[in-house]
Amino acid sequence: MTEFFWLIPLFPLVSTAILALFGKHLPKKYVSFQACLAVFLSFVFGVISFIGLQNAEHGHAALSKTLFSWIHSGNFKADLTFQFDPLTAVMVLVVSLVGFLIHVYSIGYMSHDPGYKRFFTYMNLFTFSMLVLVMADNLILMFVGWEGVGLCSYLLIGFWFEKHSAAAAGKKAFIVNRIGDAGFLLGIMFILIHVGGTEFGTINQAVSGGILTPAVVTLIALLLFVGAAGKSAQIPLYVWLPDAMEGPTPVSALIHAATMVTAGVYMVARMNMLYTLSGTAGNVVAVVGALTAIFAATMALTQNDIKRVLAYSTISQLGYMFIGCGVGAYAAGIFHLYTHAFFKSLLFLAAGSVMHALSGELNMQKMGGLRKYLPRTYYPFLIGAIAISGIPFLSGFFSKDAILTQAFAQGNYFVWALGITGAVLTAFYMFRLIFLTFHGKERLEPEVKKHLHESPPVMTIPLAILAFFSIFAGYVGLPVVFGKNLDFFGKFLEPVIHAGHGHHLSIGTEWLLILISVGVAVLGVFIAYIFYLKKTEIPHNLVRRFPFVYKLLYNKYYIDEAYNAVIVNPLVRGSEAVYKHFDLKVIDGAINGSAATAGWMGKVLSTFQTGFLKDYALIFLLGAIILIGVVLF
Amino acid sequence: MAYFIFFLLSIVTIAAVVFFLISKNPANNALLLILAFTCTGGLFGIMGASFIAVVQIIIYAGAIMILFVFVIMMINVREGIPAEKRKWTAYLSVAVALVFLAELFLTIRGTLQPAGTAAVEQVSDPTSLGRLLFTSYLYPFEITSVLIIAALVGALVLVKKKEES
Amino acid sequence: MIPSSYFIVLSIVLFFLGALGFLIKRDLITQFMSVEIMLNAANIAFIAFARSAGSLDGQIIVFFVITVAGAEAAIGLAIILLIFKQKKTIKTEDINLLKG
């Protein structure tokens, strides 16, 4: 069965084609059934291939299948080749499983939307693109998937395109991603020039063979990281992700939390040979990740929009994954990606369920006390929040701890300190969210309260499944302190990750680190408890005492405004100037001038057109005379 | 004898066409042309193209020119034709046509020399012509039939539509 | 046997007369007839060349020319009829719809 692994991305593709071509004539129920089935089949084949991979001999731990030769020109070639190695396996399983659950959830969430069928078409197209991205065996094909998910992201952010803010957010996401893609493309070109091929195996050989000079490796690694920063919303290209919350909530969960935004992390992990070789690039990745982690976390502190808090939280968690990749702990980074996919999509879907219950209300200040109305939403939400905060024995704890321990072990104390600070903030803002939404006084609008209802089972069952994974997904990668050889996850990824785990800490230090991270998590929760349940006047006093800090945070450091002032507006104004002075005068002038010239010529020449048959005949005969004359003389 | 017939037919043809140029009556013109085309048919016969000669006389001098005569009868053009408004064009036309004639003579000057050489006598019975027509020239032949049908229908449509409005 | 060049000369003279007729005649029908003269002149040339080349292809072409001339006459005369019905004249100097 494993030889059919290349079918995995084709199920959603076929489904997309059917929905796009005949969707209008298909009944609604069938559309959602087919869309979910396609993703589920991908998942099933993913599991089969995964089991096949497990049973394969060591050293042959990769399946590969060339469907056809796509581009072949001189030395340059790019085949449509899919591969299935451990890293791909993790990504495929995460994408298809989370994707399937979110598809199911969407049946309930989107049930009243007029764009129901369009939604599922885009979602399937997204799943296809994402699977191509993670299964590609060369950078060119990966770029196809990369652009495909970007396109779907654009389409789905702007899904309610009649809303101006949604359309603008879609454009913003697309344009910001273009900047990253430019870096990615440049990186691919440099690899083509210096390596001569974009297959991962070829690059690997070239790197380990020492063909590339360190400077080139660093340059390529940094250019690729620009692409990763765009897609995975890192400083300075993170601005699009909070706005992307304009899209439907399942989209935020699938694309802007669980899968697409992690493509950058996946890419860095896939190209780990470059980052391992270039210490500079690795450090840049780690520092950018750490800064993003804490920077986004501070912005999440003051937001009142439930989805925006989660969005900043996503940016922050992506920062953690990059810390992992930057310090050489690629397995830990991917591990965090894997656990994060479960608890973050859980949080988003639960938030969507809250929205669904409250007729689209997003402002936490207008919620409160929802626990008794929405128990089936509350408990999954709580589990997700505990998992992301790093409270022990849930998945987020293990993965975040793995990253921070590795950062510490590599001697990157600055990064480690930023990460720990971020962990406090994470615990604080997540429980602020919980307390404001589900506990305390009811601040509901009476109109909203009248329609308050728990979400249907089609939405709450995926929540329960995701909650299950949020709790237990971490147990495949236990830290060393619980016993040797329990890190199945890292072992599984070893054939792909070429970094050696050189630094080992003593058991005592590890315990200390774990205690610190547990301590800060509990501290964060405790502060949130004091602030938002016990002494609710504290936040107000703080705001009054430090109005400047509050305003700065509330307005997200005015980064959007700064970008507008420094980059967007000058561009717009410059374009306007060029339009007025160059387009209107030079280009239009040239075109109008040539049109006027043609008109004038026509007027002159039309005097020959007398309309008399004989004149034409005469001219015709003259022409014949001249022609014969030319032949004769 | 052959030379006599050739010169007779040629002179009659040219004379008919010259009178055609001089005459101002369309009906006379049509009759003069019938004469000229019949003579041309005779010339084809002298050249050994007997089938084409017959076709020329039956279709050209017969059918096509009769069509002209009909149309001339339908269109009454007996009104006195007023004098040419732009006389200079007529003189120019004659001059240009003469230049053209001169050029044509220059063109065939080379072919006039071997005139005395005996031409190859060829078989031109309708059988071989027909065989050629239905083998090498089958596609042109079929296309011509389509053309004729198109012309027929086209002519009908053109004239019919006018009568409705 | 009469040399082919005699026929060629005759063809040229006829063609010249036809062209002249087209240029100096002033009503559409006569001009159309001039065209027929030119076609005949060409036919004579074809047959003459076919004879001197000893092939039948020239005759075939003449056959096609006659056929096409028939089609052309049908359409051309129909158009002349229409022009006459609309303009009440077939004099070419009264018709200059194509004036630029």
PDB file of N, CA and C in Angstrom, chain A residues 606-607 609-614 616-618 621, chain C residues 22-26 31 92-93 95-96 99-100:
ATOM      1  N   SER A 606      -6.881  59.609 -47.390  1.00  0.00           N
ATOM      2  CA  SER A 606      -8.249  59.303 -47.824  1.00  0.00           C
ATOM      3  C   SER A 606      -8.639  60.130 -49.030  1.00  0.00           C
ATOM      4  N   THR A 607      -7.859  61.158 -49.354  1.00  0.00           N
ATOM      5  CA  THR A 607      -8.193  61.907 -50.572  1.00  0.00           C
ATOM      6  C   THR A 607      -8.019  61.039 -51.807  1.00  0.00           C
ATOM      7  N   GLN A 609      -9.055  58.068 -51.884  1.00  0.00           N
ATOM      8  CA  GLN A 609     -10.242  57.220 -51.919  1.00  0.00           C
ATOM      9  C   GLN A 609     -11.413  58.023 -52.461  1.00  0.00           C
ATOM     10  N   THR A 610     -11.457  58.118 -53.779  1.00  0.00           N
ATOM     11  CA  THR A 610     -12.505  58.968 -54.350  1.00  0.00           C
ATOM     12  C   THR A 610     -13.850  58.290 -54.347  1.00  0.00           C
ATOM     13  N   GLY A 611     -13.846  56.961 -54.265  1.00  0.00           N
ATOM     14  CA  GLY A 611     -15.108  56.249 -54.316  1.00  0.00           C
ATOM     15  C   GLY A 611     -15.528  55.891 -55.730  1.00  0.00           C
ATOM     16  N   PHE A 612     -14.762  56.387 -56.730  1.00  0.00           N
ATOM     17  CA  PHE A 612     -15.133  56.059 -58.110  1.00  0.00           C
ATOM     18  C   PHE A 612     -14.425  54.796 -58.545  1.00  0.00           C
ATOM     19  N   LEU A 613     -15.221  53.874 -59.119  1.00  0.00           N
ATOM     20  CA  LEU A 613     -14.707  52.575 -59.511  1.00  0.00           C
ATOM     21  C   LEU A 613     -13.542  52.712 -60.490  1.00  0.00           C
ATOM     22  N   LYS A 614     -13.692  53.650 -61.405  1.00  0.00           N
ATOM     23  CA  LYS A 614     -12.686  53.753 -62.469  1.00  0.00           C
ATOM     24  C   LYS A 614     -11.343  54.212 -61.915  1.00  0.00           C
ATOM     25  N   TYR A 616     -10.163  53.543 -59.037  1.00  0.00           N
ATOM     26  CA  TYR A 616      -9.523  52.376 -58.433  1.00  0.00           C
ATOM     27  C   TYR A 616      -8.922  51.498 -59.514  1.00  0.00           C
ATOM     28  N   ALA A 617      -9.687  51.274 -60.581  1.00  0.00           N
ATOM     29  CA  ALA A 617      -9.216  50.413 -61.658  1.00  0.00           C
ATOM     30  C   ALA A 617      -7.939  50.980 -62.257  1.00  0.00           C
ATOM     31  N   LEU A 618      -7.924  52.307 -62.410  1.00  0.00           N
ATOM     32  CA  LEU A 618      -6.759  52.963 -62.993  1.00  0.00           C
ATOM     33  C   LEU A 618      -5.532  52.749 -62.108  1.00  0.00           C
ATOM     34  N   LEU A 621      -4.341  49.222 -62.332  1.00  0.00           N
ATOM     35  CA  LEU A 621      -3.591  48.964 -63.558  1.00  0.00           C
ATOM     36  C   LEU A 621      -2.187  49.569 -63.465  1.00  0.00           C
TER      37      LEU A 621
ATOM     38  N   PHE C  22     -12.739  48.548 -69.724  1.00  0.00           N
ATOM     39  CA  PHE C  22     -13.105  48.746 -68.315  1.00  0.00           C
ATOM     40  C   PHE C  22     -12.837  50.188 -67.904  1.00  0.00           C
ATOM     41  N   LEU C  23     -11.766  50.776 -68.451  1.00  0.00           N
ATOM     42  CA  LEU C  23     -11.396  52.123 -68.018  1.00  0.00           C
ATOM     43  C   LEU C  23     -12.258  53.193 -68.671  1.00  0.00           C
ATOM     44  N   ILE C  24     -12.678  53.005 -69.904  1.00  0.00           N
ATOM     45  CA  ILE C  24     -13.385  54.124 -70.549  1.00  0.00           C
ATOM     46  C   ILE C  24     -14.889  53.935 -70.590  1.00  0.00           C
ATOM     47  N   LYS C  25     -15.360  52.735 -70.444  1.00  0.00           N
ATOM     48  CA  LYS C  25     -16.819  52.566 -70.446  1.00  0.00           C
ATOM     49  C   LYS C  25     -17.399  53.126 -69.152  1.00  0.00           C
ATOM     50  N   ARG C  26     -18.690  53.530 -69.172  1.00  0.00           N
ATOM     51  CA  ARG C  26     -19.169  54.309 -68.045  1.00  0.00           C
ATOM     52  C   ARG C  26     -20.355  53.680 -67.324  1.00  0.00           C
ATOM     53  N   GLN C  31     -18.809  47.557 -68.211  1.00  0.00           N
ATOM     54  CA  GLN C  31     -17.514  47.318 -67.576  1.00  0.00           C
ATOM     55  C   GLN C  31     -17.355  45.863 -67.188  1.00  0.00           C
ATOM     56  N   THR C  92     -21.060  54.518 -63.295  1.00  0.00           N
ATOM     57  CA  THR C  92     -20.090  54.472 -62.195  1.00  0.00           C
ATOM     58  C   THR C  92     -19.760  55.847 -61.664  1.00  0.00           C
ATOM     59  N   GLU C  93     -19.905  56.896 -62.440  1.00  0.00           N
ATOM     60  CA  GLU C  93     -19.521  58.191 -61.883  1.00  0.00           C
ATOM     61  C   GLU C  93     -20.576  58.734 -60.921  1.00  0.00           C
ATOM     62  N   ILE C  95     -21.801  56.759 -58.557  1.00  0.00           N
ATOM     63  CA  ILE C  95     -21.734  55.890 -57.365  1.00  0.00           C
ATOM     64  C   ILE C  95     -20.360  56.057 -56.736  1.00  0.00           C
ATOM     65  N   ASN C  96     -20.318  56.694 -55.560  1.00  0.00           N
ATOM     66  CA  ASN C  96     -19.029  56.763 -54.861  1.00  0.00           C
ATOM     67  C   ASN C  96     -19.233  56.609 -53.351  1.00  0.00           C
ATOM     68  N   LYS C  99     -16.251  56.739 -50.841  1.00  0.00           N
ATOM     69  CA  LYS C  99     -15.387  57.923 -50.732  1.00  0.00           C
ATOM     70  C   LYS C  99     -14.891  58.112 -49.305  1.00  0.00           C
ATOM     71  N   GLY C 100     -13.603  58.291 -49.184  1.00  0.00           N
ATOM     72  CA  GLY C 100     -13.014  58.410 -47.847  1.00  0.00           C
ATOM     73  C   GLY C 100     -13.144  59.803 -47.280  1.00  0.00           C
TER      74      GLY C 100
END
